Coordinates of C-alpha atoms and ligand atoms in Angstrom, one line a residue:
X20 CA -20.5 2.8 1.5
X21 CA -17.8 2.9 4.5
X22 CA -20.4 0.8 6.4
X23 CA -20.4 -1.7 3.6
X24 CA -16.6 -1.8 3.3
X25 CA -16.4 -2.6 6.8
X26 CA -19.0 -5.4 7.1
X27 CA -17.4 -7.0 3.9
X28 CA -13.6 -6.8 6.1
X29 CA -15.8 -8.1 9.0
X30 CA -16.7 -11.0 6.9
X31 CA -13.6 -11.9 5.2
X32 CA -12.0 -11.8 8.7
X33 CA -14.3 -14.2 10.3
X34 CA -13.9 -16.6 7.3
X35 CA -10.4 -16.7 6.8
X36 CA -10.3 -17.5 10.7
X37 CA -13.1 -20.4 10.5
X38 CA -10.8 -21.7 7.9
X39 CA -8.0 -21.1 9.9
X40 CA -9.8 -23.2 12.8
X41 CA -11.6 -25.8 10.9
X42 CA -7.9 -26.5 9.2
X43 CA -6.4 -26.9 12.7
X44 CA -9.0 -29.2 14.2
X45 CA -8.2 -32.0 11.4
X46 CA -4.4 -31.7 11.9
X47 CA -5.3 -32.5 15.7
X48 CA -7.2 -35.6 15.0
X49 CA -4.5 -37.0 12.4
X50 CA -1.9 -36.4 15.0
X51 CA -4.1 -37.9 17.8
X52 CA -5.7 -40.8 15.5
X53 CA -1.9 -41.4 14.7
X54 CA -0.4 -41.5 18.0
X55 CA -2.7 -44.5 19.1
X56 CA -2.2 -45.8 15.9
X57 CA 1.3 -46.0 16.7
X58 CA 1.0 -47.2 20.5
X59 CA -1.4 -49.9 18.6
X60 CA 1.5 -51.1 17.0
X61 CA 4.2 -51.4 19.3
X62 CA 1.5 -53.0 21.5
X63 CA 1.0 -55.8 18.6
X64 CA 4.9 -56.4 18.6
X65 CA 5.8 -56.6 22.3
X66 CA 2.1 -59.1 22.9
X67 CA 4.0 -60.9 20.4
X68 CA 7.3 -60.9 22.0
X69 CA 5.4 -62.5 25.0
X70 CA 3.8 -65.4 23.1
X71 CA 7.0 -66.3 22.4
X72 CA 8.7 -66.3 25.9
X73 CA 6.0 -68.0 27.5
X74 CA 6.3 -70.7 24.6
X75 CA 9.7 -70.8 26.0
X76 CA 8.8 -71.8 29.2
X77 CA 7.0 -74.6 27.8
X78 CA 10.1 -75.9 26.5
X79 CA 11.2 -75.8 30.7
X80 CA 13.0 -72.6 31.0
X81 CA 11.9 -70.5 33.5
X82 CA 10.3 -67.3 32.9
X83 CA 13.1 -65.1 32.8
X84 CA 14.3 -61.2 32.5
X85 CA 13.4 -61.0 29.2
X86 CA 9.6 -61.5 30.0
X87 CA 9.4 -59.4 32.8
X88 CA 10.9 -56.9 30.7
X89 CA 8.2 -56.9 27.6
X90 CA 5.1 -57.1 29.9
X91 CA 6.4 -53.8 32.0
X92 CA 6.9 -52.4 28.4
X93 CA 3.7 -53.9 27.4
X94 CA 1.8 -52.5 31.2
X95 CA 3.7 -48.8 30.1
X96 CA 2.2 -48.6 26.4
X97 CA -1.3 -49.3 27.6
X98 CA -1.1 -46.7 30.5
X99 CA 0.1 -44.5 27.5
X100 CA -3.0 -45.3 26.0
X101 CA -4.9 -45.0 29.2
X102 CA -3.1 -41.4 29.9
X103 CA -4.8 -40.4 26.2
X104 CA -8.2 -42.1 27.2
X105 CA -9.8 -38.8 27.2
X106 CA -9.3 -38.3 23.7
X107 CA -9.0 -41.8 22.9
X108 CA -12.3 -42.6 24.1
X109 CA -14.0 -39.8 22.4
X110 CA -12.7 -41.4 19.3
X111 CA -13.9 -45.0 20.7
X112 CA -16.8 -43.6 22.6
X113 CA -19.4 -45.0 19.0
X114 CA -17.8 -48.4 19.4
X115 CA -20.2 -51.3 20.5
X116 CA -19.8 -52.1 24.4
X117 CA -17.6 -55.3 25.0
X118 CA -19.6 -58.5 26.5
X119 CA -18.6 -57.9 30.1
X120 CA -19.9 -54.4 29.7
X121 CA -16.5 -52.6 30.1
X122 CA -15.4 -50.5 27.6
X123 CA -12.6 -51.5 24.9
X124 CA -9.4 -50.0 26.9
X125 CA -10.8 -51.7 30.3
X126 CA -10.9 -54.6 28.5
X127 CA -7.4 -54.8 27.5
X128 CA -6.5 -54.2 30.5
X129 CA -8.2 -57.4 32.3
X130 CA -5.9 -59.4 29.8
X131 CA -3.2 -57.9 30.4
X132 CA -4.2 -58.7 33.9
X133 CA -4.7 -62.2 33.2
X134 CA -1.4 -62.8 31.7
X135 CA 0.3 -61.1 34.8
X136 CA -1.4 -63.0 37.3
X137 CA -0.1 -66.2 35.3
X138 CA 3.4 -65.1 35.6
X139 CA 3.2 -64.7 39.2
X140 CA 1.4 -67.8 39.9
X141 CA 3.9 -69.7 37.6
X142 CA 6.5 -68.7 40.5
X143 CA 4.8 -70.4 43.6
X144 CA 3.1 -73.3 41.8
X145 CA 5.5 -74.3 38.7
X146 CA 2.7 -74.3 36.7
X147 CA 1.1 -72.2 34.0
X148 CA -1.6 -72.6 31.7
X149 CA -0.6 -71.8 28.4
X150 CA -3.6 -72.4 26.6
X151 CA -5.9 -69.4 28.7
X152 CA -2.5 -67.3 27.9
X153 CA -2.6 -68.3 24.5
X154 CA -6.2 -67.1 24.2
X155 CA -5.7 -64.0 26.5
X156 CA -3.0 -63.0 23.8
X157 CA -4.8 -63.8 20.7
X158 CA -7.9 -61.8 22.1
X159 CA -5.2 -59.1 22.7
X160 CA -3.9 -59.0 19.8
X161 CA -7.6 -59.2 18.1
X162 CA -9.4 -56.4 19.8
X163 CA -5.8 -54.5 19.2
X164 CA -6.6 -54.7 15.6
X165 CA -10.3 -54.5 15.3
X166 CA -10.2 -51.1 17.4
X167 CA -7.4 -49.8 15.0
X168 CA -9.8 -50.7 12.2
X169 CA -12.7 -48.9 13.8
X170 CA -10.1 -45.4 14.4
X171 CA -8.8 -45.7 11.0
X172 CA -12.8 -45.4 9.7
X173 CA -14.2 -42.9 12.2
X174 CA -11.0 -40.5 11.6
X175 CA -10.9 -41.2 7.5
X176 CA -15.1 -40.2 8.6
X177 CA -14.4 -36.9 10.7
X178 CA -11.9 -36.7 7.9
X179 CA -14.5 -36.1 5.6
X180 CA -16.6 -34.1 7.1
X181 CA -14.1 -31.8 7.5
X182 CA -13.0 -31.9 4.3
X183 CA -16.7 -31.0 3.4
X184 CA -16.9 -27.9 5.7
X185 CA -13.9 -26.8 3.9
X186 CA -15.2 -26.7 0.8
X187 CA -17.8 -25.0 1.8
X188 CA -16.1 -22.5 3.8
X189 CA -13.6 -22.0 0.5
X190 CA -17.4 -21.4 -1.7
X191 CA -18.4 -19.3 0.9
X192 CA -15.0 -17.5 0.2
X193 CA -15.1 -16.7 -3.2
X194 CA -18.8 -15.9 -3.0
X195 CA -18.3 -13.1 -0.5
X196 CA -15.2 -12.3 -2.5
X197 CA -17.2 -11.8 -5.2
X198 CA -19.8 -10.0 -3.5
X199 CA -17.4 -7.4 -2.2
X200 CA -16.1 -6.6 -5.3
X201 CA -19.4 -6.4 -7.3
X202 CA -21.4 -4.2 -4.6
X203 CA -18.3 -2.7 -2.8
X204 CA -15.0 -2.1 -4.7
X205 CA -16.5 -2.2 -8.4
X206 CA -19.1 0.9 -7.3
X207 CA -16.4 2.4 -5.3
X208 CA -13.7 2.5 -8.2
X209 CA -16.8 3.3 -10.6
X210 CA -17.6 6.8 -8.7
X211 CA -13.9 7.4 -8.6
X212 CA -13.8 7.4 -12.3
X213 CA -17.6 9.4 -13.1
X214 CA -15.7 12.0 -10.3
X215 CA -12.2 12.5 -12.4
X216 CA -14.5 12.2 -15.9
X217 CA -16.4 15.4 -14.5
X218 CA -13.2 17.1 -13.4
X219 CA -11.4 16.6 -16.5
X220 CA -14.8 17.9 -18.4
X221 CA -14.5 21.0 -15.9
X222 CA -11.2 21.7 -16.2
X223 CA -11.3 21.6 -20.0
X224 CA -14.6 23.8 -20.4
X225 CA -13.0 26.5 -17.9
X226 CA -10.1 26.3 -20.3
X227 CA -11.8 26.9 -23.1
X228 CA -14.0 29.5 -21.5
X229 CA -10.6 31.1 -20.6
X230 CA -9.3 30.8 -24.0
X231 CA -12.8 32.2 -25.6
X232 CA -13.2 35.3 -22.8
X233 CA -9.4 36.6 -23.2
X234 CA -9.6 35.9 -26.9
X235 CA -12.5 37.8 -27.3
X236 CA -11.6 40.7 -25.0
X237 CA -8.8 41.5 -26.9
X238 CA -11.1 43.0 -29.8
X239 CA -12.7 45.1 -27.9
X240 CA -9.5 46.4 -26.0
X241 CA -7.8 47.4 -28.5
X242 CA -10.4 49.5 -30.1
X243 CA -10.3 51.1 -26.3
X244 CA -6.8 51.7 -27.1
X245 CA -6.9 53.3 -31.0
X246 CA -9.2 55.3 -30.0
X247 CA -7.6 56.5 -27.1
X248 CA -4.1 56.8 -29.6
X249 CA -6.4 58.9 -31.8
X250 CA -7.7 61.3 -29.3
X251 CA -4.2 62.0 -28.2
X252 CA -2.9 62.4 -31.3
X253 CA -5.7 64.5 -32.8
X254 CA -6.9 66.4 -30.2
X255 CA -4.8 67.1 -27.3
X256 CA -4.1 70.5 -27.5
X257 CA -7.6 71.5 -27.6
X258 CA -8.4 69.4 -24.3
X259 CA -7.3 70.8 -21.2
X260 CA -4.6 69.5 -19.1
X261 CA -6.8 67.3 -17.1
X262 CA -8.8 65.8 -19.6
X263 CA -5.6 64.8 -21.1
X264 CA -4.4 62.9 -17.9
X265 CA -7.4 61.2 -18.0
X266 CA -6.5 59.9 -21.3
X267 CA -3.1 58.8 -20.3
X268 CA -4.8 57.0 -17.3
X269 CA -7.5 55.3 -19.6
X270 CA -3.8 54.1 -21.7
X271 CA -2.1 53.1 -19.1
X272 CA -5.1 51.0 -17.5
X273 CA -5.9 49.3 -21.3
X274 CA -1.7 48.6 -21.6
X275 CA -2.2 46.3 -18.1
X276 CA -5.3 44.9 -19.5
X277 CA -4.3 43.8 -22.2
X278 CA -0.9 42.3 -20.5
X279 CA -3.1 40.3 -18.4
X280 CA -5.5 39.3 -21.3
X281 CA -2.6 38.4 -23.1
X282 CA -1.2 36.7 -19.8
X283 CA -4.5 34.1 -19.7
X284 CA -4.5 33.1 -23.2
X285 CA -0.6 32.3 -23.0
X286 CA -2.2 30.1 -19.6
X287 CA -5.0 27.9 -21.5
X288 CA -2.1 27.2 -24.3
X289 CA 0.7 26.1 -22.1
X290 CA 1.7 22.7 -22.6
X291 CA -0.6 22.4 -25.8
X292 CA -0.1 20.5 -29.0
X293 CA 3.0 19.8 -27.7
X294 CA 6.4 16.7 -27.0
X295 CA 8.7 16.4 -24.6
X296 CA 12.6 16.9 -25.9
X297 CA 15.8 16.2 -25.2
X298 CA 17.5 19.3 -23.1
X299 CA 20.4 19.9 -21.8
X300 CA 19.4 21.6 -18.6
X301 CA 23.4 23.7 -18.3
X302 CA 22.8 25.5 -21.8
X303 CA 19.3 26.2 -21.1
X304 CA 19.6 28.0 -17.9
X305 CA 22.7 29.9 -19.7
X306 CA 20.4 30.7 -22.6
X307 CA 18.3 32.3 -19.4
X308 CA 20.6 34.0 -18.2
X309 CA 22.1 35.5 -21.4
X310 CA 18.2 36.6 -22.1
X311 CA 18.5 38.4 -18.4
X312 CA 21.6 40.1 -19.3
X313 CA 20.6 43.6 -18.5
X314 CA 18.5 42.7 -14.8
X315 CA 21.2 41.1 -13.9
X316 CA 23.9 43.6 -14.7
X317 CA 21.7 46.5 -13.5
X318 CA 21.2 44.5 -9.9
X319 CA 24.9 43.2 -10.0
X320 CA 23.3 39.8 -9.0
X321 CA 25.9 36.7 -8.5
X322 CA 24.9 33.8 -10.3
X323 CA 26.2 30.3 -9.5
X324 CA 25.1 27.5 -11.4
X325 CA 25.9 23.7 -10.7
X326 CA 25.7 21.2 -12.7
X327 CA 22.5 20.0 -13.9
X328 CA 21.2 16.8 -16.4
X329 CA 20.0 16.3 -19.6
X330 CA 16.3 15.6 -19.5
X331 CA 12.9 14.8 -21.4
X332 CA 10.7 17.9 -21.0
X333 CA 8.6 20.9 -22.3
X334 CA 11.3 23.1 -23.8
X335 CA 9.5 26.7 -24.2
X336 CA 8.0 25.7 -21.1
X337 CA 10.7 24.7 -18.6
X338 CA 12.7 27.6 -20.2
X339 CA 9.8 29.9 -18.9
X340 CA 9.8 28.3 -15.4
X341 CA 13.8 29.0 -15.1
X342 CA 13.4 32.9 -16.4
X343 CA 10.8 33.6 -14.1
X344 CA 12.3 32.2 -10.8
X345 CA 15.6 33.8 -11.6
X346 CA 13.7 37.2 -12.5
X347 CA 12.1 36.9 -9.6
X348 CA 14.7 36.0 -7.3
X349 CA 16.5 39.1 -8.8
X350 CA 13.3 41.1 -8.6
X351 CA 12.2 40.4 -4.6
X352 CA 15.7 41.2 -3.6
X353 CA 16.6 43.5 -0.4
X354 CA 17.4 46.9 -0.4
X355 CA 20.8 47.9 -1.0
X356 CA 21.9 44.6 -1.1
X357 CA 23.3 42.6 -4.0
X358 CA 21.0 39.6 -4.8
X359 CA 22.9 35.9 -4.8
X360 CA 21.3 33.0 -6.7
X361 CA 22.1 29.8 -6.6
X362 CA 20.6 27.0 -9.0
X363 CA 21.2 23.5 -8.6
X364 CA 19.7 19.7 -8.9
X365 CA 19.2 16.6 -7.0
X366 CA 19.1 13.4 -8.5
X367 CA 15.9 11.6 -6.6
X368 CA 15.1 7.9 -7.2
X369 CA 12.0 8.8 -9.9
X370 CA 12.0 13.0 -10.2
X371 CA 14.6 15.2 -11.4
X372 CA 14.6 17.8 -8.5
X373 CA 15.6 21.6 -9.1
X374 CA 16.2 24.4 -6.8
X375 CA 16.2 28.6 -7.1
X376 CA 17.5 29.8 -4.0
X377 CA 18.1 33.6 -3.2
X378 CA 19.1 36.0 -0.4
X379 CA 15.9 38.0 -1.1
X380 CA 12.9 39.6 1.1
X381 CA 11.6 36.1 1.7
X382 CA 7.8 35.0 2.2
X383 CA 6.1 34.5 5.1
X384 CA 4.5 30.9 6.0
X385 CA 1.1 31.9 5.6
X386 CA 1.8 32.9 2.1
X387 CA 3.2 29.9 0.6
X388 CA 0.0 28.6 -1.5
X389 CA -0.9 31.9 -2.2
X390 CA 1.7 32.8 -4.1
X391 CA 0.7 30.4 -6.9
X392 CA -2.1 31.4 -7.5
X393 CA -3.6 33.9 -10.8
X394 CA -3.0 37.2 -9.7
X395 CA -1.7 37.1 -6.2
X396 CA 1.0 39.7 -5.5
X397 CA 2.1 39.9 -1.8
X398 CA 3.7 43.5 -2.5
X399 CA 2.7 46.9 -3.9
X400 CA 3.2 47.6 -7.3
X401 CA 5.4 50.9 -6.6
X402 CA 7.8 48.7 -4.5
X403 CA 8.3 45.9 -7.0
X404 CA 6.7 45.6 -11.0
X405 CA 4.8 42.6 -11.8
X406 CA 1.0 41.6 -12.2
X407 CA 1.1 37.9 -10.3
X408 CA 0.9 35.4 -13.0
X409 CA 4.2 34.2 -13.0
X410 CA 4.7 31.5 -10.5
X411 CA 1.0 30.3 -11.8
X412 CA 2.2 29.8 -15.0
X413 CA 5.3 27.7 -13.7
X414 CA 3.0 25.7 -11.3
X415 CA 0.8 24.5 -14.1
X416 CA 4.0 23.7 -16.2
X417 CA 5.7 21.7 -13.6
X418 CA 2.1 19.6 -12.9
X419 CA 2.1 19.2 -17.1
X420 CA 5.5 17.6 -16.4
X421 CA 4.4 15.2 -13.5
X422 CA 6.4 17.2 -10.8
X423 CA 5.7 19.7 -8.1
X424 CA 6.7 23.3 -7.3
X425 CA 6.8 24.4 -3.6
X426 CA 9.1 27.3 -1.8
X427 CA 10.9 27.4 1.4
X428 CA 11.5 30.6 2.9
X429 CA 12.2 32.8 6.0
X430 CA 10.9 36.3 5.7
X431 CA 13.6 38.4 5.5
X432 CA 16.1 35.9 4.9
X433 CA 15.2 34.5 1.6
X434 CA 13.6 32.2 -0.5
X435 CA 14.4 28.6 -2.3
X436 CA 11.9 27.6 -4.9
X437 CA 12.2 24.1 -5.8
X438 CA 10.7 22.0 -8.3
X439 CA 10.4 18.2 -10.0
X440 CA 10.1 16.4 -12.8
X441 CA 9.0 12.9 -13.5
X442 CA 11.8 11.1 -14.9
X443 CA 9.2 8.7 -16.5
X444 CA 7.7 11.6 -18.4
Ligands
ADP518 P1 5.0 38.7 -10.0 O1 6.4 38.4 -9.9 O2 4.6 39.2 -11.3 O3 4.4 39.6 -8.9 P2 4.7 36.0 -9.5 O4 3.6 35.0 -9.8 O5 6.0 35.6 -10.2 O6 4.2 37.4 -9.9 O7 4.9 36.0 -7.9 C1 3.8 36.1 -7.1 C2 4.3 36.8 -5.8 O8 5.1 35.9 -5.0 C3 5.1 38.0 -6.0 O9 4.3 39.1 -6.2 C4 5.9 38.1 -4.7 O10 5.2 38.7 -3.7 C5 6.1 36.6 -4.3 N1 7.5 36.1 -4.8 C6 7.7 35.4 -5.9 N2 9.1 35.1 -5.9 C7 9.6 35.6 -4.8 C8 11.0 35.7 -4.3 N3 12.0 35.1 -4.9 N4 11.2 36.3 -3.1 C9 10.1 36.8 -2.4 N5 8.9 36.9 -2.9 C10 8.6 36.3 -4.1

């Protein structure tokens, strides 16, 4: 498939450029084509200008400045033409060849020649033969036009056939357009979509498989744990000591099961059936704290709070995400030392950004995906309670809500959970 994607950019590449190319050839012929066009011209005008003086001269004035004047103009527009012959004859090169065999620029050139040579002699002898000038100019002036005629057809020709390969080149274009996107892009985006269809259909079926297992342990469990009740009650002063803490092991054990069962289940239903509200962020977080009354008074944790927005989200949910990175920033604090919190928000161009930041034990680098995973504790349970389903929970909240959860910390130092929220939720 990569191959293919690069031989279609290989394609499109060498088009565009042939384009490119083809487009600039036909601007250099106008201009050429043009600029003898226009050197035609001026020739036409000043050959003109020359008739008249030596009609003058007729008339018995001698031939003066003003002649002298056109034919070196006249001498300088032809070399112009000469300079360009390389070109210029290209262009000429399918014109007939003249009767004295010379090409049409050489030809010019003997009658401009001509009329020179009548100038000159006019000055020794006094004489001039108007007539041969006469025809010298009107020939001029003839093959002047006839070879603008002939440019003006060959370029509107080239003009053509350029205009041809262009079209073609434009076809050629849209067909390998069109071919990239039938066999290239279309399959591409095609497996994209049969690749996120399958995900979606594995992520639901391990949901529900999640739902259905932790729903269906429960039963089970808690027959465990009447049963166990039951023993106690009814017979544990006929079983000896260690039989009994047996018993209180097998209770203890079923409690944390069914926390963790129970734990799951709450998983595969967050975000369910569920719409986005209006909250104001400053009473929820108080409401949090208020619920945290007693952790926080027994740890003597500082709280400061700044102020934070009103905002579209998940309200049971986001409220769960605050209580459980302030529980925790209370929980993981250091020994013997009082825990400081702060919570605050930046306003980014498209999230609402929060950030839970403590003077805790702090995480090492290596743990930071960890963490947020199902049951990952980086701690024993003796040192600090929990069963490491917490920050889970809040990671899949936050992605419900478009955003991202991620910590910064330096072990031993502390840590600063921050999280986002689309604004265009
Ligand atoms: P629990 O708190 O129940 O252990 P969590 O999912 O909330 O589970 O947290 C997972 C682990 O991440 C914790 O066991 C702890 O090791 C680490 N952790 C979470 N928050 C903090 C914190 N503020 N400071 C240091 N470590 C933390």
């Amino acid at each position: 498939m990569k191959s293919k994607f690069i031989f279609g950019v290989i394609i499109s590449v060498i088009l565009i450029v042939g384009n490119q190319l083809v487009i600039q050839r036909a601007l250099n012929m106008k201009k050429q084509d043009s600029r003898l066009i226009n050197l035609a011209g001026r020739q036409r005008m000043l050959s003109q200008k020359i008739a008249l003086e030596f009609h003058k001269i007729s008339i018995n004035t001698s031939p003066g400045l003003v002649l002298k004047k056109y034919l070196f103009e006249w001498k300088i527009a032809h070399e112009k033409v000469l300079m360009d012959s390389v070109e210029i004859n290209k262009s000429l090169s399918y014109l007939p060849k003249t009767s004295t065999g010379n090409n049409w620029i050489q030809d010019l050139s003997t009658k401009i020649k001509f009329i020179e040579n009548e100038i000159n002699s006019y000055k020794k002898t006094n004489t001039i033969n108007l007539e041969a000038v006469d025809q010298n100019q009107d020939g001029f002036l003839l093959k002047m036009d006839s070879i603008v005629d002939h440019l003006v057809a060959y370029s509107d020709k080239k003009l053509t056939n350029i205009i041809i390969l262009e079209i073609i080149l434009a076809c050629l274009s849209i067909l390998v357009i069109f071919l990239e996107v039938r066999y290239i892009y279309y399959p591409q985006a095609q497996q994209l979509k049969n690749s996120l269809d399958v995900i979606q259909l594995k992520n639901k079926e391990l949901e529900q498989f999640n739902y259905i297992a932790s729903h269906d342990l429960k039963e089970p469990l808690r027959t465990v744990s009447n049963y166990v009740q039951i023993i106690k009650e009814d017979y544990s002063e006929k079983l000896n000591d260690d039989v009994n803490r047996h018993l209180n092991t097998i209770d203890k054990a079923t409690e944390r099961m069914s926390v963790l069962i129970k734990s799951l289940l709450d998983y595969s239903k967050l975000g369910k059936d569920r719409k986005p509200v209006l909250i104001d962020c400053n009473v929820l977080v108080n409401d949090v704290i208020a619920d945290l009354f007693k952790l926080i008074e027994t740890n003597k944790a500082q709280i400061t709070i700044n102020h934070l927005p009103i905002l579209l989200a998940y309200e049971t949910e986001l409220r769960q995400v605050f209580q459980n990175l302030i529980s925790n920033a209370i929980k993981f604090k250091k020994k013997d030392s009082v825990p400081e919190i702060k919570i605050g928000y930046i306003n980014n161009k498209t999230t609402h950004e929060f950030y839970v930041s403590d003077n805790g034990i702090g995480i090492e680098p290596k743990h930071f995906d960890r963490i947020f995973h199902m049951f990952q504790r980086l701690n024993k349970s003796q040192d600090f309670e929990g069963h490491g389903i917490g920050l889970a929970n809040c990671k899949k909240i936050i992605e419900i809500h478009g955003g991202e959860l991620w910590v910064e910390s330096e072990f031993g130092k502390g840590s600063t959970f921050k999280f986002t929220i689309q604004k265009s939720l």
